[in-house]
mmCIF file of C-alpha atoms in Angstrom:
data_model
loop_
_atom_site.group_PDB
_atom_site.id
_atom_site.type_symbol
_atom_site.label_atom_id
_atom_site.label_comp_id
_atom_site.label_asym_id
_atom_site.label_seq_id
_atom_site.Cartn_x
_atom_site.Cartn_y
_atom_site.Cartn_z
ATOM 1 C CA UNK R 29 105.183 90.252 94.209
ATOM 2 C CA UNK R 30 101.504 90.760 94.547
ATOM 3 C CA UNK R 31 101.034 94.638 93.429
ATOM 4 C CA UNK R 32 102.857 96.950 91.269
ATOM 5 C CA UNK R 33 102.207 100.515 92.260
ATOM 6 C CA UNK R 34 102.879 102.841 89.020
ATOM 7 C CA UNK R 35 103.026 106.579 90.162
ATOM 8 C CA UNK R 36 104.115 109.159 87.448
ATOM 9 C CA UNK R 37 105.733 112.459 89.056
ATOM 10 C CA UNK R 38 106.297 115.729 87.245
ATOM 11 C CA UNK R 39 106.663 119.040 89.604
ATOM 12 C CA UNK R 40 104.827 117.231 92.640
ATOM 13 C CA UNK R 41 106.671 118.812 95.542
ATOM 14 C CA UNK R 42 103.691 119.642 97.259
ATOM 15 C CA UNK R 43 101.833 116.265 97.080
ATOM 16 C CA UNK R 44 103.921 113.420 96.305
ATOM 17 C CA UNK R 45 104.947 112.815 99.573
ATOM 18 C CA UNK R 46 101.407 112.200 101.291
ATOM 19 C CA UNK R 47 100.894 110.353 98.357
ATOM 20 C CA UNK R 48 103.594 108.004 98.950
ATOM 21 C CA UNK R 49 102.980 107.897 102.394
ATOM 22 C CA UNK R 50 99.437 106.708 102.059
ATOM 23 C CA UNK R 51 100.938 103.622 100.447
ATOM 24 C CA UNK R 52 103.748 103.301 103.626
ATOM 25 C CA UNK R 53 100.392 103.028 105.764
ATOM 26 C CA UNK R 54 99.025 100.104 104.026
ATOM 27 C CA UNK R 55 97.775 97.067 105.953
ATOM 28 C CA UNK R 56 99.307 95.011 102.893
ATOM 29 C CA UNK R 57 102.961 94.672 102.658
ATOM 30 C CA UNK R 58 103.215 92.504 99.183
ATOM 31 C CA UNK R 59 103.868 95.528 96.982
ATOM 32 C CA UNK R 60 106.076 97.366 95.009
ATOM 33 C CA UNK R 61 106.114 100.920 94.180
ATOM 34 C CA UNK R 62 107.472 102.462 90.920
ATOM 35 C CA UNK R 63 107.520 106.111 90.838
ATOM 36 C CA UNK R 64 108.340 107.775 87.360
ATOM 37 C CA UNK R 65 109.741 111.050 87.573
ATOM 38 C CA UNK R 66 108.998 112.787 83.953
ATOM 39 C CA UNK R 67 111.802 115.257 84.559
ATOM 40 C CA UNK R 68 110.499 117.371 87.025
ATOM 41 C CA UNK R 69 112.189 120.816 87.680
ATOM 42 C CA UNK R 70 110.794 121.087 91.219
ATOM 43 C CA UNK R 71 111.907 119.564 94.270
ATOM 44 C CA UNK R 72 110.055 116.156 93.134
ATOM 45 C CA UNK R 73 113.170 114.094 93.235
ATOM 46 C CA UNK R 74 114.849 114.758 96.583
ATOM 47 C CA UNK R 75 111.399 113.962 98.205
ATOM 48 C CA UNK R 76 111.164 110.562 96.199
ATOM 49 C CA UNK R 77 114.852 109.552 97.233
ATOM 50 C CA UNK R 78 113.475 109.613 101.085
ATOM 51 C CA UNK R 79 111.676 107.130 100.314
ATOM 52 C CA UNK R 80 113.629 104.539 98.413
ATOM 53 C CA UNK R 81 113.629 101.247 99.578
ATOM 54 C CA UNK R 82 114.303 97.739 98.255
ATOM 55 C CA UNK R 83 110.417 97.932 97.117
ATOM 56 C CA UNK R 84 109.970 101.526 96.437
ATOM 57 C CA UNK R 85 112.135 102.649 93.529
ATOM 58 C CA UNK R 86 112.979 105.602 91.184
ATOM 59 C CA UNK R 87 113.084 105.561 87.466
ATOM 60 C CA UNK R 88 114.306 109.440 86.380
ATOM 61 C CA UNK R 89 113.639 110.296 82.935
ATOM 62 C CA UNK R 90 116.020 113.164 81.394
ATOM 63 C CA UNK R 91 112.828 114.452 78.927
ATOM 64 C CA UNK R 92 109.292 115.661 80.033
ATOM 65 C CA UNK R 93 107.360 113.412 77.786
ATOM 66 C CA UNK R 94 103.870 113.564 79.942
ATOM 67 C CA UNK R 95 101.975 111.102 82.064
ATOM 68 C CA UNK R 96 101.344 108.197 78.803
ATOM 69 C CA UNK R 97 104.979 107.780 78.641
ATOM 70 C CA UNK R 98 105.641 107.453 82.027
ATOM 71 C CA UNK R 99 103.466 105.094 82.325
ATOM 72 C CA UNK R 100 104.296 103.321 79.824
ATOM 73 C CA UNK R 101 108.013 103.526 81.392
ATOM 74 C CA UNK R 102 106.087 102.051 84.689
ATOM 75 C CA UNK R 103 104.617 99.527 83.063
ATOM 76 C CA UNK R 104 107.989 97.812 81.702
ATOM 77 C CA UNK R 105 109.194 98.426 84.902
ATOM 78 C CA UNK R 106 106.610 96.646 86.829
ATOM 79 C CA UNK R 107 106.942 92.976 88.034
ATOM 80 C CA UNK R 108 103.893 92.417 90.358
ATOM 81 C CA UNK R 109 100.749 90.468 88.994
ATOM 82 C CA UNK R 110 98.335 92.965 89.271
ATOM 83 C CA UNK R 111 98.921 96.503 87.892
ATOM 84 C CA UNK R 112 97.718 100.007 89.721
ATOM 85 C CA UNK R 113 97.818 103.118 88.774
ATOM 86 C CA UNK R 114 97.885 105.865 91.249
ATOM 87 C CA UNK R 115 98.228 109.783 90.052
ATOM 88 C CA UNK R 116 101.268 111.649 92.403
ATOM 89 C CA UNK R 117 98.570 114.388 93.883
ATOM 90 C CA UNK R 118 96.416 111.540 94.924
ATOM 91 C CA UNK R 119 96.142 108.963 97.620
ATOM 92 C CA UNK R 120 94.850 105.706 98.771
ATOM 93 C CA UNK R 121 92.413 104.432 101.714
ATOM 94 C CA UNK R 122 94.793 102.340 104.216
ATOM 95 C CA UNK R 123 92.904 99.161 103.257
ATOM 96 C CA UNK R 124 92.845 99.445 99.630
ATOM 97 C CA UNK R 125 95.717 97.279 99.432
ATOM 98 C CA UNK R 126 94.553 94.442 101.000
ATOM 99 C CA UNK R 127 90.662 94.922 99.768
ATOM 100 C CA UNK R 128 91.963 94.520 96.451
ATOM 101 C CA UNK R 129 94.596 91.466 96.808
ATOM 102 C CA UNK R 130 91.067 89.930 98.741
ATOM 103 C CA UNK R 131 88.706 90.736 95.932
ATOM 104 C CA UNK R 132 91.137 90.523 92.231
ATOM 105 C CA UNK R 133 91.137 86.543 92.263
ATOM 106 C CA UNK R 134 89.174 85.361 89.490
ATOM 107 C CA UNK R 135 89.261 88.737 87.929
ATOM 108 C CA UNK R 136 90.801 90.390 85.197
ATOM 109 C CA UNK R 137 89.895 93.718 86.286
ATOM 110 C CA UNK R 138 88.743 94.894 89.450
ATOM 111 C CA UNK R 139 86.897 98.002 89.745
ATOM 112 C CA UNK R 140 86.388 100.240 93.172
ATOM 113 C CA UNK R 141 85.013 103.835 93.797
ATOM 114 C CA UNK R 142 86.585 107.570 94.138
ATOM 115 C CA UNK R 143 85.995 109.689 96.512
ATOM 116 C CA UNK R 144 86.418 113.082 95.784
ATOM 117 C CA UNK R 145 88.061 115.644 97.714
ATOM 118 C CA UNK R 146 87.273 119.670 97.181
ATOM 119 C CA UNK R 147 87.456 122.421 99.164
ATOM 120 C CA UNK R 148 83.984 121.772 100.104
ATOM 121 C CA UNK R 149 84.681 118.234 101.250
ATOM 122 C CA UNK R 150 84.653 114.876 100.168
ATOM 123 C CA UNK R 151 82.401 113.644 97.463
ATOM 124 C CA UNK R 152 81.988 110.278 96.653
ATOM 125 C CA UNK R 153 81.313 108.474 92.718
ATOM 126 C CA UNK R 154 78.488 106.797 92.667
ATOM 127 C CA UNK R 155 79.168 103.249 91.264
ATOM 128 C CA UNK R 156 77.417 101.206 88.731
ATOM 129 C CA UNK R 157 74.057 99.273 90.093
ATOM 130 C CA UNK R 158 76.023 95.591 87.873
ATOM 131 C CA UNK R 159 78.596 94.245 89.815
ATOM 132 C CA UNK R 160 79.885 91.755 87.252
ATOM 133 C CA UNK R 161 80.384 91.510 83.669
ATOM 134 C CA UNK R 162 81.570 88.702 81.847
ATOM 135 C CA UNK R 163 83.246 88.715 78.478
ATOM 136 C CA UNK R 164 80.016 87.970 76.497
ATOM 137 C CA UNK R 165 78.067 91.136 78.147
ATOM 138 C CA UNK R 166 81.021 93.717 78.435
ATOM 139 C CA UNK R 167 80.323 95.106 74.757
ATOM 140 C CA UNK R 168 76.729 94.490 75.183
ATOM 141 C CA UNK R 169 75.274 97.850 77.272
ATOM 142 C CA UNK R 170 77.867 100.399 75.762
ATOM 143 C CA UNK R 171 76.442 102.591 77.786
ATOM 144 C CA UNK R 172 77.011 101.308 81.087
ATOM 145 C CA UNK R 173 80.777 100.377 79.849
ATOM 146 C CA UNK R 174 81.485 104.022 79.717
ATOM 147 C CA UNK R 175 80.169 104.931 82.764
ATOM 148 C CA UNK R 176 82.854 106.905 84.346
ATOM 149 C CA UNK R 177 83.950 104.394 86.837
ATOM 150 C CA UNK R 178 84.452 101.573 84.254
ATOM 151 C CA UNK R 179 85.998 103.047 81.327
ATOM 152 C CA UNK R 180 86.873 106.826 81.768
ATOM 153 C CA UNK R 181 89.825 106.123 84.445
ATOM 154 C CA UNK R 182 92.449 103.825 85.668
ATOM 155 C CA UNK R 183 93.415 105.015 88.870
ATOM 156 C CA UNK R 184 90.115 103.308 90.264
ATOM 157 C CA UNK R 185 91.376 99.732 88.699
ATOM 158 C CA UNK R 186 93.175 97.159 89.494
ATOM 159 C CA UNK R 187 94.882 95.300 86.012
ATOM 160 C CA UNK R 188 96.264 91.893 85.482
ATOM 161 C CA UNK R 189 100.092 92.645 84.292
ATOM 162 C CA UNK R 190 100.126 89.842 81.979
ATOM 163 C CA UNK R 191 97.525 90.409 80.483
ATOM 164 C CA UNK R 192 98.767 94.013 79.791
ATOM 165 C CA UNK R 193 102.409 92.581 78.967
ATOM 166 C CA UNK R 194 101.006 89.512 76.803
ATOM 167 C CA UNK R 195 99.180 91.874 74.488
ATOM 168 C CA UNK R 196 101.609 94.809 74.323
ATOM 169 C CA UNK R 197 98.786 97.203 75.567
ATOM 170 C CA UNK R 198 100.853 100.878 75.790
ATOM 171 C CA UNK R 199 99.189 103.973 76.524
ATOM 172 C CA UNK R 200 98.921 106.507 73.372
ATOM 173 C CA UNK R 201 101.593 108.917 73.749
ATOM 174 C CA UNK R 202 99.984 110.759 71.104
ATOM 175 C CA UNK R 203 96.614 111.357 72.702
ATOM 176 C CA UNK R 204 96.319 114.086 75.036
ATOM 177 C CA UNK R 205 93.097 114.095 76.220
ATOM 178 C CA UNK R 206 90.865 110.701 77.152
ATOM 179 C CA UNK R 207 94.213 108.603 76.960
ATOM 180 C CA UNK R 208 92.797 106.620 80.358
ATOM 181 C CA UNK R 209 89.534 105.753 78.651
ATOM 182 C CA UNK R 210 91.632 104.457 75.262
ATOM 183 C CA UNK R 211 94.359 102.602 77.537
ATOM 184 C CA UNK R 212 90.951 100.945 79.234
ATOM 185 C CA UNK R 213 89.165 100.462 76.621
ATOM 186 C CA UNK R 214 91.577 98.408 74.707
ATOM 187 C CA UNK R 215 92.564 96.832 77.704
ATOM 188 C CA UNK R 216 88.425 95.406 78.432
ATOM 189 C CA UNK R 217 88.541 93.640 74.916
ATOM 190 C CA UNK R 218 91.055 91.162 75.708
ATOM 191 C CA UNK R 219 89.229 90.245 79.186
ATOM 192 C CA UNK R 220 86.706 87.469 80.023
ATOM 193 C CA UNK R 221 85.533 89.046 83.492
ATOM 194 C CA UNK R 222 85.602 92.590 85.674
ATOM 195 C CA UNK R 223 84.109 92.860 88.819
ATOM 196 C CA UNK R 224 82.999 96.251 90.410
ATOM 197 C CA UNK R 225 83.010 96.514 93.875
ATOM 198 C CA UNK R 226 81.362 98.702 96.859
ATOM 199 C CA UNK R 227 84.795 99.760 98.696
ATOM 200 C CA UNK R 228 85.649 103.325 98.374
ATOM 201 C CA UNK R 229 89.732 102.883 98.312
ATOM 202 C CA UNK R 230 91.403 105.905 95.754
ATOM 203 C CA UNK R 231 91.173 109.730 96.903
ATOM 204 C CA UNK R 232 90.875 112.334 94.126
ATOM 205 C CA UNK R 233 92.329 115.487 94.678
ATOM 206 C CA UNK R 234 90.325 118.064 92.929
ATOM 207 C CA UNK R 235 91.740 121.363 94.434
ATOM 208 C CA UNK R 236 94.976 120.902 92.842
ATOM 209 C CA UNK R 237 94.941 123.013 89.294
ATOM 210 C CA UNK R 238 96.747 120.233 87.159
ATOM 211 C CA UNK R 239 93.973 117.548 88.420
#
Protein backbone atom coordinates (compact mmCIF):
# COMPACT_ATOMS: atom_id res chain seq x y z
CA UNK A 1 0.00 0.00 0.00
CA UNK A 2 1.29 3.21 -1.38
CA UNK A 3 -0.92 5.99 0.60
CA UNK A 4 -2.64 6.12 3.82
CA UNK A 5 -5.43 8.63 3.75
CA UNK A 6 -6.13 9.80 7.56
CA UNK A 7 -9.51 11.76 7.67
CA UNK A 8 -10.83 12.69 11.22
CA UNK A 9 -14.81 13.16 11.29
CA UNK A 10 -16.78 14.82 14.05
CA UNK A 11 -20.48 16.22 13.03
CA UNK A 12 -19.51 16.31 9.16
CA UNK A 13 -22.86 15.45 7.64
CA UNK A 14 -22.75 18.14 5.35
CA UNK A 15 -19.20 17.67 3.90
CA UNK A 16 -17.76 14.40 4.46
CA UNK A 17 -19.22 12.88 1.70
CA UNK A 18 -17.74 15.17 -1.20
CA UNK A 19 -14.83 14.81 0.72
CA UNK A 20 -14.65 11.20 0.40
CA UNK A 21 -15.74 11.26 -2.92
CA UNK A 22 -12.95 13.44 -4.15
CA UNK A 23 -10.67 10.59 -3.10
CA UNK A 24 -13.18 7.81 -5.11
CA UNK A 25 -12.24 10.12 -8.23
CA UNK A 26 -8.60 9.68 -7.98
CA UNK A 27 -6.52 8.69 -11.01
CA UNK A 28 -4.41 6.58 -8.35
CA UNK A 29 -5.87 3.48 -7.02
CA UNK A 30 -2.86 2.37 -4.46
CA UNK A 31 -4.52 3.86 -1.38
CA UNK A 32 -6.15 3.38 1.66
CA UNK A 33 -8.50 5.53 3.45
CA UNK A 34 -8.93 5.69 7.28
CA UNK A 35 -11.68 7.81 8.43
CA UNK A 36 -11.84 8.50 12.31
CA UNK A 37 -15.10 9.28 13.54
CA UNK A 38 -14.48 11.28 17.04
CA UNK A 39 -18.00 10.42 18.16
CA UNK A 40 -20.01 12.44 16.13
CA UNK A 41 -23.73 13.04 17.11
CA UNK A 42 -24.76 13.94 13.55
CA UNK A 43 -25.48 11.83 10.74
CA UNK A 44 -21.50 11.43 10.15
CA UNK A 45 -21.53 7.71 10.50
CA UNK A 46 -24.30 6.40 8.25
CA UNK A 47 -22.69 8.52 5.41
CA UNK A 48 -19.15 6.93 6.14
CA UNK A 49 -20.66 3.27 6.15
CA UNK A 50 -21.68 3.99 2.25
CA UNK A 51 -18.58 4.06 1.62
CA UNK A 52 -16.77 1.17 3.22
CA UNK A 53 -14.79 -0.89 1.21
CA UNK A 54 -11.91 -3.35 1.60
CA UNK A 55 -9.64 0.00 1.38
CA UNK A 56 -11.84 2.55 2.89
CA UNK A 57 -12.51 1.78 6.55
CA UNK A 58 -14.15 3.09 9.79
CA UNK A 59 -12.57 3.38 13.15
CA UNK A 60 -15.63 4.80 15.66
CA UNK A 61 -14.47 6.20 18.78
CA UNK A 62 -17.15 6.15 21.79
CA UNK A 63 -15.48 9.73 23.31
CA UNK A 64 -15.11 13.15 21.50
CA UNK A 65 -11.49 13.62 22.21
CA UNK A 66 -10.80 16.28 19.16
CA UNK A 67 -8.92 16.13 15.90
CA UNK A 68 -5.01 15.27 17.77
CA UNK A 69 -6.43 12.13 19.00
CA UNK A 70 -7.97 11.04 16.09
CA UNK A 71 -5.24 11.37 14.41
CA UNK A 72 -3.24 9.93 16.41
CA UNK A 73 -5.91 6.90 16.31
CA UNK A 74 -5.26 7.23 12.28
CA UNK A 75 -1.92 7.10 12.51
CA UNK A 76 -1.72 3.53 14.35
CA UNK A 77 -4.15 2.58 12.07
CA UNK A 78 -2.36 3.40 8.96
CA UNK A 79 -0.27 0.85 6.92
CA UNK A 80 0.66 2.72 3.65
CA UNK A 81 4.28 4.24 3.26
CA UNK A 82 3.47 7.61 2.94
CA UNK A 83 1.10 9.37 5.40
CA UNK A 84 -1.73 12.20 4.38
CA UNK A 85 -3.72 14.05 6.17
CA UNK A 86 -6.89 15.35 4.78
CA UNK A 87 -9.50 17.50 7.11
CA UNK A 88 -13.43 15.91 6.56
CA UNK A 89 -14.79 19.52 5.13
CA UNK A 90 -12.03 19.47 2.65
CA UNK A 91 -11.10 17.88 -0.61
CA UNK A 92 -8.50 16.88 -3.02
CA UNK A 93 -7.60 17.77 -6.85
CA UNK A 94 -8.28 14.37 -8.91
CA UNK A 95 -4.53 14.12 -9.61
CA UNK A 96 -3.15 14.72 -6.29
CA UNK A 97 -2.86 11.16 -5.79
CA UNK A 98 -0.81 10.26 -8.41
CA UNK A 99 1.28 13.80 -8.46
CA UNK A 100 2.37 12.87 -5.17
CA UNK A 101 3.21 8.93 -5.51
CA UNK A 102 5.29 10.65 -8.86
CA UNK A 103 7.06 13.31 -6.90
CA UNK A 104 7.61 11.64 -2.83
CA UNK A 105 10.60 9.29 -4.02
CA UNK A 106 13.66 10.47 -2.54
CA UNK A 107 11.74 12.55 -0.12
CA UNK A 108 10.90 12.58 3.32
CA UNK A 109 8.37 15.14 3.02
CA UNK A 110 6.69 16.42 0.14
CA UNK A 111 5.13 19.70 0.17
CA UNK A 112 2.23 21.05 -2.42
CA UNK A 113 -0.08 24.20 -2.39
CA UNK A 114 -3.82 25.10 -1.08
CA UNK A 115 -6.15 26.57 -2.79
CA UNK A 116 -8.60 28.30 -1.00
CA UNK A 117 -12.18 28.28 -1.44
CA UNK A 118 -14.60 31.33 -0.05
CA UNK A 119 -17.62 32.59 -0.96
CA UNK A 120 -15.81 34.90 -3.15
CA UNK A 121 -13.98 32.13 -4.98
CA UNK A 122 -10.97 30.30 -5.00
CA UNK A 123 -7.76 31.67 -3.69
CA UNK A 124 -4.67 30.11 -4.08
CA UNK A 125 -1.28 30.01 -1.30
CA UNK A 126 1.41 31.30 -2.69
CA UNK A 127 4.35 28.82 -2.24
CA UNK A 128 7.85 29.29 -1.15
CA UNK A 129 10.39 30.70 -4.06
CA UNK A 130 13.15 27.20 -2.49
CA UNK A 131 12.05 24.14 -3.76
CA UNK A 132 14.40 21.92 -1.76
CA UNK A 133 15.88 21.75 1.55
CA UNK A 134 18.19 19.35 2.75
CA UNK A 135 18.80 18.37 6.34
CA UNK A 136 21.81 20.74 6.82
CA UNK A 137 19.68 23.98 5.61
CA UNK A 138 16.15 23.10 7.09
CA UNK A 139 17.03 24.87 10.56
CA UNK A 140 19.09 27.34 8.80
CA UNK A 141 16.37 30.26 7.43
CA UNK A 142 13.82 29.84 10.39
CA UNK A 143 12.00 32.06 8.74
CA UNK A 144 11.26 30.49 5.60
CA UNK A 145 10.63 27.06 7.69
CA UNK A 146 7.59 28.65 9.11
CA UNK A 147 6.24 29.91 6.20
CA UNK A 148 2.74 28.75 6.26
CA UNK A 149 3.02 26.13 3.66
CA UNK A 150 6.01 24.34 5.31
CA UNK A 151 5.39 24.28 8.89
CA UNK A 152 1.92 25.76 9.89
CA UNK A 153 -0.16 22.69 8.26
CA UNK A 154 -0.26 19.10 7.37
CA UNK A 155 -3.01 18.69 5.17
CA UNK A 156 -0.69 20.18 2.32
CA UNK A 157 2.06 17.23 3.10
CA UNK A 158 2.77 14.19 2.24
CA UNK A 159 4.82 12.10 5.39
CA UNK A 160 6.94 9.05 5.33
CA UNK A 161 4.98 6.55 7.89
CA UNK A 162 8.08 5.12 9.16
CA UNK A 163 9.58 7.70 9.80
CA UNK A 164 6.54 8.90 11.88
CA UNK A 165 6.17 5.22 13.42
CA UNK A 166 10.11 4.78 13.99
CA UNK A 167 10.23 7.88 16.15
CA UNK A 168 6.89 7.67 17.96
CA UNK A 169 5.94 11.21 16.61
CA UNK A 170 2.05 11.69 18.17
CA UNK A 171 0.22 14.76 17.86
CA UNK A 172 -0.20 16.80 21.34
CA UNK A 173 -3.50 16.04 22.59
CA UNK A 174 -2.96 18.69 24.97
CA UNK A 175 -2.43 21.58 22.58
CA UNK A 176 -5.35 23.17 21.19
CA UNK A 177 -4.26 25.63 19.06
CA UNK A 178 -1.00 25.32 16.48
CA UNK A 179 -0.99 21.43 17.16
CA UNK A 180 -0.26 21.03 13.06
CA UNK A 181 2.75 23.32 13.25
CA UNK A 182 4.15 21.24 16.61
CA UNK A 183 3.22 17.72 14.94
CA UNK A 184 5.43 19.30 11.80
CA UNK A 185 7.80 20.73 13.41
CA UNK A 186 8.98 17.79 15.33
CA UNK A 187 8.39 15.75 12.51
CA UNK A 188 11.20 18.16 10.06
CA UNK A 189 13.99 17.40 12.73
CA UNK A 190 14.27 13.84 12.14
CA UNK A 191 14.37 14.40 8.15
CA UNK A 192 17.36 14.70 5.74
CA UNK A 193 15.26 16.20 2.70
CA UNK A 194 11.61 17.99 1.80
CA UNK A 195 10.80 19.01 -1.43
CA UNK A 196 8.10 21.72 -2.24
CA UNK A 197 6.41 21.50 -5.27
CA UNK A 198 4.29 23.79 -7.85
CA UNK A 199 1.00 21.46 -8.05
CA UNK A 200 -1.97 22.90 -6.43
CA UNK A 201 -3.64 19.38 -5.14
CA UNK A 202 -5.65 20.09 -1.41
CA UNK A 203 -8.91 22.40 -1.40
CA UNK A 204 -9.53 24.46 1.75
CA UNK A 205 -12.87 25.09 2.66
CA UNK A 206 -13.07 28.40 4.31
CA UNK A 207 -16.91 29.04 4.40
CA UNK A 208 -17.48 26.35 6.77
CA UNK A 209 -17.53 27.99 10.55
CA UNK A 210 -15.41 25.14 12.26
CA UNK A 211 -12.55 25.65 9.42
Amino acid sequence: MELSIIIPVYNSKDYIERTINSILNQSYSDYEVILIDDASSDDSVSLCNKYLSSNIKLVELKENKGVSNARNVGIENASGDYIMFLDSDDWLDTNALLEVTNNIKDNDLLVFGTTYYRNNGLFKQELPLIKELEKKDLFKDIFLLLDISIAHWITNKAFKTSIIKNNNLKFNVDIKMGEDLDFSLRYIEKINKLTIIDKYLYFYDMTNDNS
